[in-house]
JSON list of C-alpha atoms in Angstrom, two decimals:
[
{"chain": "A", "resi": 1, "resn": "ASP", "atom": "CA", "xyz": [106.41, 85.45, 182.79]},
{"chain": "A", "resi": 2, "resn": "ALA", "atom": "CA", "xyz": [108.50, 82.56, 184.22]},
{"chain": "A", "resi": 3, "resn": "ASP", "atom": "CA", "xyz": [110.85, 80.64, 181.90]},
{"chain": "A", "resi": 4, "resn": "VAL", "atom": "CA", "xyz": [109.36, 77.27, 182.97]},
{"chain": "A", "resi": 5, "resn": "THR", "atom": "CA", "xyz": [105.56, 77.21, 183.58]},
{"chain": "A", "resi": 6, "resn": "GLN", "atom": "CA", "xyz": [103.74, 74.47, 185.16]},
{"chain": "A", "resi": 7, "resn": "THR", "atom": "CA", "xyz": [100.01, 73.94, 185.40]},
{"chain": "A", "resi": 8, "resn": "PRO", "atom": "CA", "xyz": [98.18, 73.24, 187.61]},
{"chain": "A", "resi": 9, "resn": "ARG", "atom": "CA", "xyz": [99.97, 74.43, 190.60]},
{"chain": "A", "resi": 10, "resn": "ASN", "atom": "CA", "xyz": [97.82, 72.54, 192.86]},
{"chain": "A", "resi": 11, "resn": "ARG", "atom": "CA", "xyz": [95.53, 69.64, 192.39]},
{"chain": "A", "resi": 12, "resn": "ILE", "atom": "CA", "xyz": [93.47, 67.39, 194.57]},
{"chain": "A", "resi": 13, "resn": "THR", "atom": "CA", "xyz": [92.00, 64.18, 192.91]},
{"chain": "A", "resi": 14, "resn": "LYS", "atom": "CA", "xyz": [90.65, 60.82, 193.85]},
{"chain": "A", "resi": 15, "resn": "THR", "atom": "CA", "xyz": [92.12, 57.46, 193.31]},
{"chain": "A", "resi": 16, "resn": "GLY", "atom": "CA", "xyz": [91.65, 56.01, 189.89]},
{"chain": "A", "resi": 17, "resn": "LYS", "atom": "CA", "xyz": [91.31, 59.39, 188.27]},
{"chain": "A", "resi": 18, "resn": "ARG", "atom": "CA", "xyz": [93.50, 60.45, 185.32]},
{"chain": "A", "resi": 19, "resn": "ILE", "atom": "CA", "xyz": [95.52, 63.56, 185.65]},
{"chain": "A", "resi": 20, "resn": "MET", "atom": "CA", "xyz": [97.81, 65.59, 183.54]},
{"chain": "A", "resi": 21, "resn": "LEU", "atom": "CA", "xyz": [100.45, 68.06, 184.59]},
{"chain": "A", "resi": 22, "resn": "GLU", "atom": "CA", "xyz": [101.65, 70.30, 182.01]},
{"chain": "A", "resi": 23, "resn": "CYS", "atom": "CA", "xyz": [104.78, 72.10, 181.41]},
{"chain": "A", "resi": 24, "resn": "SER", "atom": "CA", "xyz": [105.84, 74.93, 178.96]},
{"chain": "A", "resi": 25, "resn": "GLN", "atom": "CA", "xyz": [109.17, 76.79, 178.61]},
{"chain": "A", "resi": 26, "resn": "THR", "atom": "CA", "xyz": [110.37, 79.87, 177.03]},
{"chain": "A", "resi": 27, "resn": "LYS", "atom": "CA", "xyz": [114.09, 79.13, 177.19]},
{"chain": "A", "resi": 28, "resn": "GLY", "atom": "CA", "xyz": [114.47, 77.49, 173.89]},
{"chain": "A", "resi": 29, "resn": "HIS", "atom": "CA", "xyz": [116.04, 74.42, 175.57]},
{"chain": "A", "resi": 30, "resn": "ASP", "atom": "CA", "xyz": [115.90, 70.95, 173.88]},
{"chain": "A", "resi": 31, "resn": "ARG", "atom": "CA", "xyz": [115.95, 69.05, 176.98]},
{"chain": "A", "resi": 32, "resn": "MET", "atom": "CA", "xyz": [112.97, 68.75, 179.38]},
{"chain": "A", "resi": 33, "resn": "TYR", "atom": "CA", "xyz": [112.67, 66.74, 182.57]},
{"chain": "A", "resi": 34, "resn": "TRP", "atom": "CA", "xyz": [109.92, 65.65, 185.16]},
{"chain": "A", "resi": 35, "resn": "TYR", "atom": "CA", "xyz": [110.96, 65.12, 188.64]},
{"chain": "A", "resi": 36, "resn": "ARG", "atom": "CA", "xyz": [109.10, 64.22, 191.72]},
{"chain": "A", "resi": 37, "resn": "GLN", "atom": "CA", "xyz": [110.04, 65.36, 195.32]},
{"chain": "A", "resi": 38, "resn": "ASP", "atom": "CA", "xyz": [109.14, 63.53, 198.33]},
{"chain": "A", "resi": 39, "resn": "PRO", "atom": "CA", "xyz": [110.28, 64.41, 201.88]},
{"chain": "A", "resi": 40, "resn": "GLY", "atom": "CA", "xyz": [113.67, 62.91, 202.82]},
{"chain": "A", "resi": 41, "resn": "LEU", "atom": "CA", "xyz": [114.13, 61.37, 199.14]},
{"chain": "A", "resi": 42, "resn": "GLY", "atom": "CA", "xyz": [115.07, 64.67, 197.30]},
{"chain": "A", "resi": 43, "resn": "LEU", "atom": "CA", "xyz": [114.07, 64.99, 193.70]},
{"chain": "A", "resi": 44, "resn": "ARG", "atom": "CA", "xyz": [113.93, 61.67, 191.69]},
{"chain": "A", "resi": 45, "resn": "LEU", "atom": "CA", "xyz": [113.58, 61.52, 187.77]},
{"chain": "A", "resi": 46, "resn": "ILE", "atom": "CA", "xyz": [110.38, 60.18, 186.25]},
{"chain": "A", "resi": 47, "resn": "TYR", "atom": "CA", "xyz": [111.01, 60.83, 182.61]},
{"chain": "A", "resi": 48, "resn": "TYR", "atom": "CA", "xyz": [113.18, 63.01, 180.36]},
{"chain": "A", "resi": 49, "resn": "SER", "atom": "CA", "xyz": [113.25, 64.07, 176.66]},
{"chain": "A", "resi": 50, "resn": "PHE", "atom": "CA", "xyz": [116.33, 65.26, 174.87]},
{"chain": "A", "resi": 51, "resn": "ASP", "atom": "CA", "xyz": [114.31, 66.35, 171.74]},
{"chain": "A", "resi": 52, "resn": "VAL", "atom": "CA", "xyz": [110.70, 66.29, 170.54]},
{"chain": "A", "resi": 53, "resn": "LYS", "atom": "CA", "xyz": [111.24, 62.66, 169.29]},
{"chain": "A", "resi": 54, "resn": "ASP", "atom": "CA", "xyz": [113.25, 61.47, 172.11]},
{"chain": "A", "resi": 55, "resn": "ILE", "atom": "CA", "xyz": [111.40, 59.93, 175.29]},
{"chain": "A", "resi": 56, "resn": "ASN", "atom": "CA", "xyz": [113.32, 58.01, 178.06]},
{"chain": "A", "resi": 57, "resn": "LYS", "atom": "CA", "xyz": [112.26, 56.65, 181.44]},
{"chain": "A", "resi": 58, "resn": "GLY", "atom": "CA", "xyz": [113.89, 57.85, 184.63]},
{"chain": "A", "resi": 59, "resn": "GLU", "atom": "CA", "xyz": [114.31, 56.18, 188.07]},
{"chain": "A", "resi": 60, "resn": "ILE", "atom": "CA", "xyz": [110.63, 56.07, 188.77]},
{"chain": "A", "resi": 61, "resn": "SER", "atom": "CA", "xyz": [108.63, 55.87, 185.69]},
{"chain": "A", "resi": 62, "resn": "ASP", "atom": "CA", "xyz": [106.03, 53.22, 186.71]},
{"chain": "A", "resi": 63, "resn": "GLY", "atom": "CA", "xyz": [102.46, 54.67, 186.84]},
{"chain": "A", "resi": 64, "resn": "TYR", "atom": "CA", "xyz": [103.47, 57.60, 184.72]},
{"chain": "A", "resi": 65, "resn": "SER", "atom": "CA", "xyz": [103.43, 58.60, 181.04]},
{"chain": "A", "resi": 66, "resn": "VAL", "atom": "CA", "xyz": [104.62, 61.65, 179.10]},
{"chain": "A", "resi": 67, "resn": "SER", "atom": "CA", "xyz": [104.14, 63.43, 175.94]},
{"chain": "A", "resi": 68, "resn": "ARG", "atom": "CA", "xyz": [106.37, 65.92, 174.22]},
{"chain": "A", "resi": 69, "resn": "GLN", "atom": "CA", "xyz": [104.11, 67.81, 171.95]},
{"chain": "A", "resi": 70, "resn": "ALA", "atom": "CA", "xyz": [106.63, 70.27, 171.05]},
{"chain": "A", "resi": 71, "resn": "GLN", "atom": "CA", "xyz": [110.08, 71.60, 171.79]},
{"chain": "A", "resi": 72, "resn": "ALA", "atom": "CA", "xyz": [108.49, 73.94, 174.47]},
{"chain": "A", "resi": 73, "resn": "LYS", "atom": "CA", "xyz": [105.77, 71.59, 175.86]},
{"chain": "A", "resi": 74, "resn": "PHE", "atom": "CA", "xyz": [106.26, 68.47, 177.91]},
{"chain": "A", "resi": 75, "resn": "SER", "atom": "CA", "xyz": [103.20, 66.91, 179.83]},
{"chain": "A", "resi": 76, "resn": "LEU", "atom": "CA", "xyz": [103.03, 64.23, 182.48]},
{"chain": "A", "resi": 77, "resn": "SER", "atom": "CA", "xyz": [100.26, 61.86, 182.85]},
{"chain": "A", "resi": 78, "resn": "LEU", "atom": "CA", "xyz": [98.95, 59.72, 185.59]},
{"chain": "A", "resi": 79, "resn": "GLU", "atom": "CA", "xyz": [96.58, 57.35, 183.98]},
{"chain": "A", "resi": 80, "resn": "SER", "atom": "CA", "xyz": [95.08, 56.05, 187.10]},
{"chain": "A", "resi": 81, "resn": "ALA", "atom": "CA", "xyz": [96.12, 57.97, 190.24]},
{"chain": "A", "resi": 82, "resn": "ILE", "atom": "CA", "xyz": [96.95, 56.25, 193.38]},
{"chain": "A", "resi": 83, "resn": "PRO", "atom": "CA", "xyz": [97.58, 57.77, 197.01]},
{"chain": "A", "resi": 84, "resn": "ASN", "atom": "CA", "xyz": [101.38, 57.06, 196.81]},
{"chain": "A", "resi": 85, "resn": "GLN", "atom": "CA", "xyz": [101.53, 59.48, 193.82]},
{"chain": "A", "resi": 86, "resn": "THR", "atom": "CA", "xyz": [100.82, 62.39, 196.23]},
{"chain": "A", "resi": 87, "resn": "ALA", "atom": "CA", "xyz": [103.94, 64.54, 195.93]},
{"chain": "A", "resi": 88, "resn": "LEU", "atom": "CA", "xyz": [105.43, 67.64, 194.44]},
{"chain": "A", "resi": 89, "resn": "TYR", "atom": "CA", "xyz": [106.17, 67.48, 190.86]},
{"chain": "A", "resi": 90, "resn": "PHE", "atom": "CA", "xyz": [108.75, 69.61, 189.05]},
{"chain": "A", "resi": 91, "resn": "CYS", "atom": "CA", "xyz": [109.46, 70.11, 185.34]},
{"chain": "A", "resi": 92, "resn": "ALA", "atom": "CA", "xyz": [112.90, 71.28, 184.52]},
{"chain": "A", "resi": 93, "resn": "THR", "atom": "CA", "xyz": [114.77, 72.16, 181.22]},
{"chain": "A", "resi": 94, "resn": "SER", "atom": "CA", "xyz": [118.44, 72.34, 180.13]},
{"chain": "A", "resi": 95, "resn": "VAL", "atom": "CA", "xyz": [120.41, 73.24, 177.21]},
{"chain": "A", "resi": 96, "resn": "GLY", "atom": "CA", "xyz": [122.12, 70.13, 176.62]},
{"chain": "A", "resi": 97, "resn": "ILE", "atom": "CA", "xyz": [125.51, 71.46, 175.53]},
{"chain": "A", "resi": 98, "resn": "GLY", "atom": "CA", "xyz": [128.57, 71.70, 177.76]},
{"chain": "A", "resi": 99, "resn": "ALA", "atom": "CA", "xyz": [128.21, 71.63, 181.55]},
{"chain": "A", "resi": 100, "resn": "ASN", "atom": "CA", "xyz": [124.57, 71.52, 182.07]},
{"chain": "A", "resi": 101, "resn": "VAL", "atom": "CA", "xyz": [122.35, 73.20, 184.55]},
{"chain": "A", "resi": 102, "resn": "LEU", "atom": "CA", "xyz": [118.59, 72.57, 185.12]},
{"chain": "A", "resi": 103, "resn": "THR", "atom": "CA", "xyz": [116.21, 75.26, 185.20]},
{"chain": "A", "resi": 104, "resn": "PHE", "atom": "CA", "xyz": [113.09, 74.37, 187.21]},
{"chain": "A", "resi": 105, "resn": "GLY", "atom": "CA", "xyz": [109.41, 75.30, 187.13]},
{"chain": "A", "resi": 106, "resn": "ALA", "atom": "CA", "xyz": [107.57, 76.40, 190.37]},
{"chain": "A", "resi": 107, "resn": "GLY", "atom": "CA", "xyz": [106.13, 72.90, 190.82]},
{"chain": "A", "resi": 108, "resn": "SER", "atom": "CA", "xyz": [102.81, 71.09, 190.88]},
{"chain": "A", "resi": 109, "resn": "ARG", "atom": "CA", "xyz": [101.46, 69.80, 194.16]},
{"chain": "A", "resi": 110, "resn": "LEU", "atom": "CA", "xyz": [99.34, 66.84, 193.66]},
{"chain": "A", "resi": 111, "resn": "THR", "atom": "CA", "xyz": [97.34, 65.17, 196.29]},
{"chain": "A", "resi": 112, "resn": "VAL", "atom": "CA", "xyz": [95.55, 61.92, 195.65]},
{"chain": "A", "resi": 113, "resn": "LEU", "atom": "CA", "xyz": [92.74, 60.86, 198.12]},
{"chain": "B", "resi": 1, "resn": "ASP", "atom": "CA", "xyz": [120.62, 52.84, 197.89]},
{"chain": "B", "resi": 2, "resn": "GLN", "atom": "CA", "xyz": [121.04, 56.54, 197.49]},
{"chain": "B", "resi": 3, "resn": "GLN", "atom": "CA", "xyz": [123.90, 57.52, 195.19]},
{"chain": "B", "resi": 4, "resn": "VAL", "atom": "CA", "xyz": [123.99, 60.92, 196.66]},
{"chain": "B", "resi": 5, "resn": "LYS", "atom": "CA", "xyz": [123.73, 61.57, 200.33]},
{"chain": "B", "resi": 6, "resn": "GLN", "atom": "CA", "xyz": [123.01, 64.52, 202.61]},
{"chain": "B", "resi": 7, "resn": "ASN", "atom": "CA", "xyz": [123.27, 63.36, 205.96]},
{"chain": "B", "resi": 8, "resn": "SER", "atom": "CA", "xyz": [122.08, 66.28, 207.83]},
{"chain": "B", "resi": 9, "resn": "PRO", "atom": "CA", "xyz": [118.42, 67.04, 207.34]},
{"chain": "B", "resi": 10, "resn": "SER", "atom": "CA", "xyz": [118.77, 70.37, 209.06]},
{"chain": "B", "resi": 11, "resn": "LEU", "atom": "CA", "xyz": [121.30, 72.84, 210.13]},
{"chain": "B", "resi": 12, "resn": "SER", "atom": "CA", "xyz": [120.93, 76.26, 212.08]},
{"chain": "B", "resi": 13, "resn": "VAL", "atom": "CA", "xyz": [123.61, 78.91, 212.06]},
{"chain": "B", "resi": 14, "resn": "GLN", "atom": "CA", "xyz": [123.81, 82.38, 213.53]},
{"chain": "B", "resi": 15, "resn": "GLU", "atom": "CA", "xyz": [123.56, 85.16, 210.94]},
{"chain": "B", "resi": 16, "resn": "GLY", "atom": "CA", "xyz": [127.18, 86.28, 210.08]},
{"chain": "B", "resi": 17, "resn": "ARG", "atom": "CA", "xyz": [128.78, 82.92, 210.72]},
{"chain": "B", "resi": 18, "resn": "ILE", "atom": "CA", "xyz": [129.80, 80.32, 208.36]},
{"chain": "B", "resi": 19, "resn": "SER", "atom": "CA", "xyz": [127.39, 77.56, 207.03]},
{"chain": "B", "resi": 20, "resn": "ILE", "atom": "CA", "xyz": [128.87, 74.26, 205.78]},
{"chain": "B", "resi": 21, "resn": "LEU", "atom": "CA", "xyz": [126.60, 71.77, 204.02]},
{"chain": "B", "resi": 22, "resn": "ASN", "atom": "CA", "xyz": [128.03, 68.46, 203.32]},
{"chain": "B", "resi": 23, "resn": "CYS", "atom": "CA", "xyz": [127.20, 66.03, 200.50]},
{"chain": "B", "resi": 24, "resn": "ASP", "atom": "CA", "xyz": [128.61, 62.47, 199.87]},
{"chain": "B", "resi": 25, "resn": "TYR", "atom": "CA", "xyz": [128.32, 60.32, 196.77]},
{"chain": "B", "resi": 26, "resn": "THR", "atom": "CA", "xyz": [129.09, 56.70, 195.81]},
{"chain": "B", "resi": 27, "resn": "ASN", "atom": "CA", "xyz": [129.25, 56.65, 192.00]},
{"chain": "B", "resi": 28, "resn": "SER", "atom": "CA", "xyz": [132.88, 57.13, 190.91]},
{"chain": "B", "resi": 29, "resn": "MET", "atom": "CA", "xyz": [131.58, 58.14, 187.42]},
{"chain": "B", "resi": 30, "resn": "PHE", "atom": "CA", "xyz": [130.04, 61.34, 188.56]},
{"chain": "B", "resi": 31, "resn": "ASP", "atom": "CA", "xyz": [132.20, 64.16, 187.30]},
{"chain": "B", "resi": 32, "resn": "TYR", "atom": "CA", "xyz": [129.88, 67.28, 187.69]},
{"chain": "B", "resi": 33, "resn": "PHE", "atom": "CA", "xyz": [128.29, 68.43, 190.85]},
{"chain": "B", "resi": 34, "resn": "LEU", "atom": "CA", "xyz": [125.82, 71.15, 191.45]},
{"chain": "B", "resi": 35, "resn": "TRP", "atom": "CA", "xyz": [124.09, 72.89, 194.45]},
{"chain": "B", "resi": 36, "resn": "TYR", "atom": "CA", "xyz": [120.61, 73.97, 194.29]},
{"chain": "B", "resi": 37, "resn": "LYS", "atom": "CA", "xyz": [118.65, 76.27, 196.66]},
{"chain": "B", "resi": 38, "resn": "LYS", "atom": "CA", "xyz": [114.77, 75.80, 197.31]},
{"chain": "B", "resi": 39, "resn": "TYR", "atom": "CA", "xyz": [112.43, 78.24, 198.99]},
{"chain": "B", "resi": 40, "resn": "PRO", "atom": "CA", "xyz": [108.90, 77.11, 199.88]},
{"chain": "B", "resi": 41, "resn": "ALA", "atom": "CA", "xyz": [106.47, 77.18, 197.03]},
{"chain": "B", "resi": 42, "resn": "GLU", "atom": "CA", "xyz": [109.33, 77.81, 194.65]},
{"chain": "B", "resi": 43, "resn": "GLY", "atom": "CA", "xyz": [111.24, 75.42, 192.33]},
{"chain": "B", "resi": 44, "resn": "PRO", "atom": "CA", "xyz": [114.82, 74.63, 192.95]},
{"chain": "B", "resi": 45, "resn": "THR", "atom": "CA", "xyz": [117.30, 77.42, 191.77]},
{"chain": "B", "resi": 46, "resn": "PHE", "atom": "CA", "xyz": [120.87, 76.76, 190.80]},
{"chain": "B", "resi": 47, "resn": "LEU", "atom": "CA", "xyz": [123.55, 78.13, 193.03]},
{"chain": "B", "resi": 48, "resn": "ILE", "atom": "CA", "xyz": [126.89, 76.84, 192.05]},
{"chain": "B", "resi": 49, "resn": "SER", "atom": "CA", "xyz": [128.61, 73.94, 190.39]},
{"chain": "B", "resi": 50, "resn": "ILE", "atom": "CA", "xyz": [132.00, 72.23, 190.14]},
{"chain": "B", "resi": 51, "resn": "SER", "atom": "CA", "xyz": [133.49, 69.90, 187.68]},
{"chain": "B", "resi": 52, "resn": "SER", "atom": "CA", "xyz": [135.80, 66.98, 188.84]},
{"chain": "B", "resi": 53, "resn": "ILE", "atom": "CA", "xyz": [138.81, 68.63, 187.39]},
{"chain": "B", "resi": 54, "resn": "LYS", "atom": "CA", "xyz": [138.67, 71.36, 190.02]},
{"chain": "B", "resi": 55, "resn": "ASP", "atom": "CA", "xyz": [138.53, 71.05, 193.86]},
{"chain": "B", "resi": 56, "resn": "LYS", "atom": "CA", "xyz": [137.13, 74.48, 194.53]},
{"chain": "B", "resi": 57, "resn": "ASN", "atom": "CA", "xyz": [134.99, 76.87, 193.02]},
{"chain": "B", "resi": 58, "resn": "GLU", "atom": "CA", "xyz": [133.84, 80.24, 194.32]},
{"chain": "B", "resi": 59, "resn": "ASP", "atom": "CA", "xyz": [130.86, 82.55, 193.55]},
{"chain": "B", "resi": 60, "resn": "GLY", "atom": "CA", "xyz": [130.69, 85.40, 196.07]},
{"chain": "B", "resi": 61, "resn": "ARG", "atom": "CA", "xyz": [129.57, 84.22, 199.40]},
{"chain": "B", "resi": 62, "resn": "PHE", "atom": "CA", "xyz": [129.40, 80.80, 198.20]},
{"chain": "B", "resi": 63, "resn": "THR", "atom": "CA", "xyz": [132.25, 78.35, 197.83]},
{"chain": "B", "resi": 64, "resn": "VAL", "atom": "CA", "xyz": [132.21, 74.54, 196.84]},
{"chain": "B", "resi": 65, "resn": "PHE", "atom": "CA", "xyz": [134.84, 72.28, 197.64]},
{"chain": "B", "resi": 66, "resn": "LEU", "atom": "CA", "xyz": [135.28, 68.80, 196.01]},
{"chain": "B", "resi": 67, "resn": "ASN", "atom": "CA", "xyz": [137.35, 65.95, 197.39]},
{"chain": "B", "resi": 68, "resn": "LYS", "atom": "CA", "xyz": [137.24, 63.27, 194.95]},
{"chain": "B", "resi": 69, "resn": "SER", "atom": "CA", "xyz": [139.18, 60.72, 196.84]},
{"chain": "B", "resi": 70, "resn": "ALA", "atom": "CA", "xyz": [136.70, 60.81, 199.46]},
{"chain": "B", "resi": 71, "resn": "LYS", "atom": "CA", "xyz": [133.74, 61.32, 197.27]},
{"chain": "B", "resi": 72, "resn": "HIS", "atom": "CA", "xyz": [132.66, 64.25, 199.19]},
{"chain": "B", "resi": 73, "resn": "LEU", "atom": "CA", "xyz": [131.76, 67.82, 198.35]},
{"chain": "B", "resi": 74, "resn": "SER", "atom": "CA", "xyz": [130.70, 70.84, 200.51]},
{"chain": "B", "resi": 75, "resn": "LEU", "atom": "CA", "xyz": [129.04, 74.08, 200.35]},
{"chain": "B", "resi": 76, "resn": "HIS", "atom": "CA", "xyz": [130.42, 77.01, 202.29]},
{"chain": "B", "resi": 77, "resn": "ILE", "atom": "CA", "xyz": [128.32, 80.25, 202.81]},
{"chain": "B", "resi": 78, "resn": "VAL", "atom": "CA", "xyz": [130.20, 83.13, 204.37]},
{"chain": "B", "resi": 79, "resn": "PRO", "atom": "CA", "xyz": [128.80, 85.18, 205.98]},
{"chain": "B", "resi": 80, "resn": "SER", "atom": "CA", "xyz": [125.52, 83.59, 206.29]},
{"chain": "B", "resi": 81, "resn": "GLN", "atom": "CA", "xyz": [122.36, 85.70, 205.90]},
{"chain": "B", "resi": 82, "resn": "PRO", "atom": "CA", "xyz": [118.79, 85.25, 206.95]},
{"chain": "B", "resi": 83, "resn": "GLY", "atom": "CA", "xyz": [117.71, 85.16, 203.23]},
{"chain": "B", "resi": 84, "resn": "ASP", "atom": "CA", "xyz": [120.02, 82.01, 202.91]},
{"chain": "B", "resi": 85, "resn": "SER", "atom": "CA", "xyz": [117.49, 80.11, 205.00]},
{"chain": "B", "resi": 86, "resn": "ALA", "atom": "CA", "xyz": [116.14, 77.31, 202.55]},
{"chain": "B", "resi": 87, "resn": "VAL", "atom": "CA", "xyz": [116.55, 73.71, 201.51]},
{"chain": "B", "resi": 88, "resn": "TYR", "atom": "CA", "xyz": [119.70, 73.07, 199.67]},
{"chain": "B", "resi": 89, "resn": "PHE", "atom": "CA", "xyz": [120.01, 70.05, 197.27]},
{"chain": "B", "resi": 90, "resn": "CYS", "atom": "CA", "xyz": [123.33, 68.55, 196.14]},
{"chain": "B", "resi": 91, "resn": "ALA", "atom": "CA", "xyz": [123.13, 66.99, 192.76]},
{"chain": "B", "resi": 92, "resn": "ALA", "atom": "CA", "xyz": [125.58, 64.89, 190.87]},
{"chain": "B", "resi": 93, "resn": "SER", "atom": "CA", "xyz": [125.90, 63.76, 187.16]},
{"chain": "B", "resi": 94, "resn": "ASP", "atom": "CA", "xyz": [128.22, 61.74, 184.79]},
{"chain": "B", "resi": 95, "resn": "ASN", "atom": "CA", "xyz": [129.16, 63.02, 181.31]},
{"chain": "B", "resi": 96, "resn": "TYR", "atom": "CA", "xyz": [128.79, 66.61, 182.36]},
{"chain": "B", "resi": 97, "resn": "GLY", "atom": "CA", "xyz": [125.05, 66.78, 182.86]},
{"chain": "B", "resi": 98, "resn": "GLN", "atom": "CA", "xyz": [123.41, 64.06, 180.96]},
{"chain": "B", "resi": 99, "resn": "ASN", "atom": "CA", "xyz": [121.18, 63.08, 183.95]},
{"chain": "B", "resi": 100, "resn": "PHE", "atom": "CA", "xyz": [121.30, 64.19, 187.46]},
{"chain": "B", "resi": 101, "resn": "VAL", "atom": "CA", "xyz": [120.96, 62.42, 190.73]},
{"chain": "B", "resi": 102, "resn": "PHE", "atom": "CA", "xyz": [119.72, 64.48, 193.70]},
{"chain": "B", "resi": 103, "resn": "GLY", "atom": "CA", "xyz": [120.50, 64.18, 197.44]},
{"chain": "B", "resi": 104, "resn": "PRO", "atom": "CA", "xyz": [117.59, 64.40, 199.94]},
{"chain": "B", "resi": 105, "resn": "GLY", "atom": "CA", "xyz": [118.39, 68.11, 200.92]},
{"chain": "B", "resi": 106, "resn": "THR", "atom": "CA", "xyz": [119.47, 70.04, 203.93]},
{"chain": "B", "resi": 107, "resn": "ARG", "atom": "CA", "xyz": [117.25, 72.59, 205.44]},
{"chain": "B", "resi": 108, "resn": "LEU", "atom": "CA", "xyz": [119.40, 75.58, 206.56]},
{"chain": "B", "resi": 109, "resn": "SER", "atom": "CA", "xyz": [118.09, 78.00, 209.10]},
{"chain": "B", "resi": 110, "resn": "VAL", "atom": "CA", "xyz": [120.07, 81.13, 209.47]},
{"chain": "B", "resi": 111, "resn": "LEU", "atom": "CA", "xyz": [119.12, 82.91, 212.93]},
{"chain": "B", "resi": 112, "resn": "PRO", "atom": "CA", "xyz": [119.13, 86.71, 213.14]}
]
């Protein structure tokens, strides 16, 4: 099994619908992140959490919310999806000690019609 | 304005030759830099890192060079192999990885 698992892998939805992307990890890392990838823009940080009681906004948090249900679970919600939220979404984890390295999930491709 | 730039969207190299991928940054507070490789339908995977106290780090065929005065780093792959064909992202962080800023990526194609 993958260290960082994202569900669903692909989702097509309509404008105005509520969508949740889920992430779980088996690495035992405290830190979890949600990134969005768009062509030509690289990976941009949406939200991050350094432990269960800590939630922080990233560069592009508008229109998104997150929930850290447990150390191993971090979900991203789009309360009312819009077409410009069509993108590839990645969850990542890191240990948070010393020189950090992010471990990414395989991604969730979301299309909003 | 992008804090981390990869000005070449794509690069093609013959198998066996050297691949050089470039990355520029604007924030002088960045002190830790990483390269990630991404294949289609997979998440990015960590390749190599360098901290600001070094100017070079090697790992097998991969070497990263850091020029702090120019705010520039480069990834050298020697020799290049067809399996190296992927998108490469440069990432930078301050405080040794509290938060990362990624560049837009360079698509490397290694031709047999």
